[in-house]
């Protein structure tokens, strides 16, 4: 099936500049950005250099022994555990967030839409110890729902991989709603009308038009959720401790000497591993975001 999509030519308004006046940049205008550049250098540049120096230092010399140690043994298990947890929760949150955002965008009540989007903005930033306490009080071993429903008899445990995944979904699903809702708003009604006039069903419209247009946004949202779950620390530290191996928990143990003393350089190497993974996530996310914006602009 071929669906022809026609768009209305855009009208542009030329802004005439007064004759004799030429726009030119003032010399030294970049000095206005000097405070921001200084802040970035102090807040991000110096810690990054310290981390790089510590991760590559071995007994007063530079080498890759610490980096190699950070991807073996228990540290490798923690890295893989973080990747598994982040990928699982990001995939589930992407699907649930897409369905919720579609329901909100197509709803006729503006009050419901505003309420859901406002709540999503709040819940997407609700994490750490307060979130862990809320879930422990509700679904912990002595939680309200656990006691009332007898969940422990069915093998439920909040202090496990899936318990932590459920907790992460609490702030990842609202984050996906905020990410994908503008893209769903950008789907033009003319595209659906053109598909219907061509005899396409709702499934054919989504398969040939809707999903291909939204795919960059969905993939970008997935990698954004992955990065958010990968960097989360306080919630996991408050709930599961070291029972679920995560790289953020390994970094905290290495820095505090909780397990072994003198592992600060390994903690910096693990942090460098996380930075490399975050850069890979950004390298995927930014091109997808630009491509999605070009379609929906």
Coordinates of C-alpha atoms in Angstrom, one line a residue:
X1 CA 0.0 0.0 0.0
X2 CA 1.3 3.4 -0.9
X3 CA 0.1 6.4 1.0
X4 CA 0.7 9.8 -0.4
X5 CA 1.2 12.6 2.1
X6 CA 0.8 16.1 1.0
X7 CA 1.7 19.0 3.1
X8 CA 0.7 22.6 2.8
X9 CA 3.5 24.8 1.6
X10 CA 4.7 27.0 4.3
X11 CA 4.4 30.7 4.0
X12 CA 7.4 32.6 5.1
X13 CA 7.5 36.3 5.9
X14 CA 10.5 38.1 4.8
X15 CA 11.7 40.6 7.3
X16 CA 13.2 43.6 5.6
X17 CA 16.1 45.2 7.3
X18 CA 16.5 48.9 7.1
X19 CA 18.8 49.9 4.3
X20 CA 22.2 51.1 5.4
X21 CA 22.2 48.9 8.5
X22 CA 24.1 45.7 8.5
X23 CA 23.9 43.1 11.2
X24 CA 27.3 42.4 12.6
X25 CA 28.5 40.8 15.7
X26 CA 30.0 43.0 18.3
X27 CA 33.6 42.2 19.0
X28 CA 34.1 40.7 22.3
X29 CA 30.5 39.5 22.6
X30 CA 31.8 36.1 23.6
X31 CA 33.0 37.5 26.9
X32 CA 29.3 37.3 28.0
X33 CA 29.7 33.6 28.1
X34 CA 32.9 33.7 30.1
X35 CA 31.2 33.0 33.5
X36 CA 29.4 30.0 32.1
X37 CA 32.6 28.6 30.5
X38 CA 34.4 29.2 33.9
X39 CA 31.7 27.3 35.7
X40 CA 31.7 24.4 33.3
X41 CA 35.5 24.2 33.6
X42 CA 35.4 24.2 37.4
X43 CA 32.4 22.0 37.9
X44 CA 33.0 19.4 35.1
X45 CA 36.5 19.9 33.7
X46 CA 38.5 19.6 36.9
X47 CA 36.6 16.5 38.2
X48 CA 36.9 14.9 34.8
X49 CA 40.6 15.4 34.7
X50 CA 41.0 14.1 38.3
X51 CA 38.9 11.1 37.4
X52 CA 41.0 10.4 34.3
X53 CA 44.2 10.9 36.2
X54 CA 43.2 8.5 39.0
X55 CA 41.8 5.9 36.6
X56 CA 45.0 5.7 34.6
X57 CA 47.5 5.9 37.6
X58 CA 49.1 2.7 38.8
X59 CA 51.7 3.1 41.6
X60 CA 52.7 6.6 40.5
X61 CA 52.9 5.7 36.8
X62 CA 50.3 5.7 34.0
X63 CA 48.9 2.4 32.8
X64 CA 45.7 0.5 32.0
X65 CA 45.9 -2.0 34.9
X66 CA 43.2 -0.2 36.9
X67 CA 41.0 0.0 33.9
X68 CA 41.5 -3.7 33.2
X69 CA 40.7 -4.5 36.9
X70 CA 37.4 -2.5 36.6
X71 CA 36.0 -4.8 33.9
X72 CA 36.9 -8.1 35.6
X73 CA 35.5 -10.1 38.5
X74 CA 32.9 -8.5 40.8
X75 CA 33.2 -5.2 38.9
X76 CA 32.4 -6.8 35.6
X77 CA 29.3 -8.5 37.3
X78 CA 28.2 -5.1 38.6
X79 CA 28.6 -3.4 35.1
X80 CA 26.6 -6.2 33.5
X81 CA 24.0 -6.0 36.3
X82 CA 23.6 -2.2 35.7
X83 CA 23.3 -2.7 31.9
X84 CA 20.7 -5.5 32.4
X85 CA 18.6 -3.5 34.9
X86 CA 18.8 -0.3 32.8
X87 CA 17.9 -2.0 29.5
X88 CA 15.0 -4.0 31.1
X89 CA 13.4 -1.0 32.9
X90 CA 14.0 1.3 29.9
X91 CA 12.2 -1.1 27.5
X92 CA 9.2 -1.6 29.8
X93 CA 9.0 2.1 30.6
X94 CA 9.2 3.0 26.9
X95 CA 6.2 0.8 26.1
X96 CA 4.1 1.9 29.1
X97 CA 5.0 5.5 28.6
X98 CA 4.1 5.4 24.9
X99 CA 0.6 3.9 25.7
X100 CA 0.0 6.4 28.5
X101 CA 1.1 9.4 26.4
X102 CA -1.1 8.3 23.4
X103 CA -4.1 8.0 25.8
X104 CA -3.5 11.5 27.2
X105 CA -2.8 13.1 23.8
X106 CA -6.0 11.7 22.2
X107 CA -8.2 12.5 25.3
X108 CA -10.7 15.3 24.9
X109 CA -10.3 16.7 28.4
X110 CA -7.7 19.3 28.6
X111 CA -7.8 19.1 32.4
X112 CA -6.8 15.4 32.3
X113 CA -4.0 16.1 29.9
X114 CA -2.6 19.0 32.0
X115 CA -2.9 17.0 35.2
X116 CA -1.1 13.9 33.7
X117 CA 1.7 16.0 32.2
X118 CA 2.2 18.1 35.4
X119 CA 2.3 14.9 37.5
X120 CA 4.7 13.4 35.1
X121 CA 7.0 16.4 35.4
X122 CA 7.0 15.9 39.2
X123 CA 7.2 12.1 39.3
X124 CA 10.1 12.0 36.8
X125 CA 12.2 13.8 39.3
X126 CA 11.0 11.8 42.4
X127 CA 13.7 9.4 43.3
X128 CA 16.3 8.6 45.9
X129 CA 15.6 7.8 49.6
X130 CA 12.0 9.2 49.6
X131 CA 11.0 6.9 46.7
X132 CA 12.7 3.9 48.4
X133 CA 10.9 4.6 51.7
X134 CA 7.5 4.8 49.9
X135 CA 8.0 1.4 48.2
X136 CA 9.4 -0.2 51.4
X137 CA 6.3 1.0 53.3
X138 CA 4.0 -0.3 50.6
X139 CA 5.6 -3.4 49.1
X140 CA 8.4 -4.2 51.6
X141 CA 8.4 -7.4 53.7
X142 CA 6.0 -5.6 56.2
X143 CA 4.5 -3.2 53.7
X144 CA 0.8 -2.5 53.6
X145 CA 0.0 -4.2 50.3
X146 CA 2.4 -7.1 51.0
X147 CA 0.6 -7.8 54.3
X148 CA -2.9 -7.4 53.0
X149 CA -2.4 -9.4 49.8
X150 CA 0.0 -12.0 51.2
X151 CA 2.5 -11.3 48.5
X152 CA 5.4 -13.1 50.3
X153 CA 3.5 -16.3 50.0
X154 CA 3.7 -15.9 46.2
X155 CA 7.5 -15.4 46.3
X156 CA 7.4 -11.6 46.1
X157 CA 10.5 -9.7 47.4
X158 CA 11.0 -6.0 47.0
X159 CA 14.7 -6.4 47.7
X160 CA 15.4 -8.2 44.4
X161 CA 16.1 -7.4 40.8
X162 CA 12.4 -7.1 39.8
X163 CA 11.6 -5.2 43.0
X164 CA 14.2 -2.7 42.1
X165 CA 13.0 -2.6 38.5
X166 CA 9.4 -1.9 39.7
X167 CA 10.7 1.0 41.7
X168 CA 12.7 2.4 38.8
X169 CA 9.6 2.3 36.6
X170 CA 8.0 4.8 39.0
X171 CA 10.1 7.6 37.6
X172 CA 11.0 6.2 34.2
X173 CA 7.4 5.9 32.9
X174 CA 6.6 9.6 33.6
X175 CA 9.9 10.6 32.0
X176 CA 8.9 8.6 28.8
X177 CA 5.5 10.4 28.8
X178 CA 7.3 13.8 28.8
X179 CA 9.6 12.6 26.1
X180 CA 7.1 11.2 23.6
X181 CA 4.0 13.4 24.2
X182 CA 5.4 16.3 22.0
X183 CA 6.1 13.8 19.2
X184 CA 2.6 12.4 19.3
X185 CA 1.3 15.9 19.2
X186 CA 3.4 16.5 16.1
X187 CA 1.6 13.7 14.1
X188 CA -0.5 15.8 11.7
X189 CA -4.2 14.9 11.3
X190 CA -3.8 15.2 7.5
X191 CA -1.6 12.1 7.5
X192 CA -4.3 10.0 9.2
X193 CA -7.0 11.5 6.9
X194 CA -4.9 10.7 3.8
X195 CA -4.4 7.1 5.0
X196 CA -8.1 6.7 5.7
X197 CA -9.0 8.1 2.2
X198 CA -6.6 5.6 0.7
X199 CA -8.5 2.8 2.5
X200 CA -5.9 2.1 5.2
X201 CA -6.9 0.6 8.5
X202 CA -5.7 2.0 11.8
X203 CA -3.0 -0.7 12.1
X204 CA -1.8 0.1 8.5
X205 CA -1.6 3.8 9.4
X206 CA 0.5 3.1 12.4
X207 CA 2.7 0.6 10.6
X208 CA 3.4 2.7 7.5
X209 CA 3.2 6.2 8.8
X210 CA 2.9 6.7 12.6
X211 CA 5.6 4.3 13.9
X212 CA 8.2 5.2 11.2
X213 CA 7.8 8.9 12.1
X214 CA 7.9 8.2 15.8
X215 CA 10.7 5.7 15.7
X216 CA 13.6 8.1 16.2
X217 CA 11.8 9.6 19.2
X218 CA 11.1 6.2 20.7
X219 CA 14.7 5.1 20.3
X220 CA 15.9 8.4 21.7
X221 CA 13.5 8.0 24.6
X222 CA 14.8 4.5 25.2
X223 CA 18.4 5.6 25.4
X224 CA 17.4 8.5 27.6
X225 CA 15.7 6.1 30.1
X226 CA 18.6 3.8 29.9
X227 CA 21.0 6.5 30.9
X228 CA 18.7 7.7 33.7
X229 CA 18.4 4.2 35.2
X230 CA 22.1 3.5 34.7
X231 CA 23.2 6.5 36.7
X232 CA 20.6 6.0 39.6
X233 CA 22.3 5.3 42.9
X234 CA 20.4 6.5 46.0
X235 CA 17.2 4.5 45.4
X236 CA 19.2 1.2 45.0
X237 CA 21.5 2.0 47.9
X238 CA 18.6 2.6 50.2
X239 CA 16.6 -0.5 49.1
X240 CA 18.8 -3.4 48.1
X241 CA 22.3 -2.5 49.3
X242 CA 24.8 -5.0 47.7
X243 CA 22.2 -7.8 47.2
X244 CA 21.8 -6.6 43.6
X245 CA 25.2 -5.9 41.9
X246 CA 25.2 -2.4 40.4
X247 CA 28.2 -0.4 39.3
X248 CA 27.1 2.7 41.2
X249 CA 27.0 0.7 44.4
X250 CA 30.5 -0.8 43.6
X251 CA 31.8 2.8 43.2
X252 CA 30.5 3.8 46.6
X253 CA 31.9 0.7 48.3
X254 CA 35.3 1.3 46.7
X255 CA 35.4 5.0 47.7
X256 CA 34.4 4.3 51.3
X257 CA 36.6 1.2 51.7
X258 CA 33.5 -0.7 52.8
X259 CA 34.9 -4.0 51.4
X260 CA 38.5 -3.4 50.5
X261 CA 40.8 -0.6 51.5
X262 CA 42.8 1.4 48.9
X263 CA 40.5 0.8 46.0
X264 CA 39.9 4.5 45.2
X265 CA 41.6 4.3 41.8
X266 CA 39.3 1.3 40.9
X267 CA 36.3 3.5 41.8
X268 CA 37.6 6.2 39.5
X269 CA 38.1 3.6 36.7
X270 CA 34.5 2.4 37.2
X271 CA 33.4 6.0 37.0
X272 CA 35.3 6.4 33.7
X273 CA 33.6 3.2 32.4
X274 CA 30.2 4.9 33.2
X275 CA 31.3 8.1 31.4
X276 CA 32.2 6.0 28.3
X277 CA 28.8 4.3 28.4
X278 CA 27.1 7.6 28.9
X279 CA 29.0 9.1 25.9
X280 CA 27.9 6.2 23.8
X281 CA 24.3 6.7 24.9
X282 CA 24.5 10.4 24.0
X283 CA 26.1 9.6 20.6
X284 CA 23.0 7.5 19.8
X285 CA 20.5 9.9 21.4
X286 CA 21.5 13.2 19.8
X287 CA 21.3 12.2 16.1
X288 CA 17.9 10.5 16.7
X289 CA 16.6 13.6 18.4
X290 CA 17.7 15.8 15.5
X291 CA 16.1 13.4 13.0
X292 CA 12.8 13.3 14.9
X293 CA 12.7 17.1 15.2
X294 CA 13.2 17.4 11.4
X295 CA 10.1 15.2 10.8
X296 CA 7.9 16.8 13.4
X297 CA 8.9 20.4 12.9

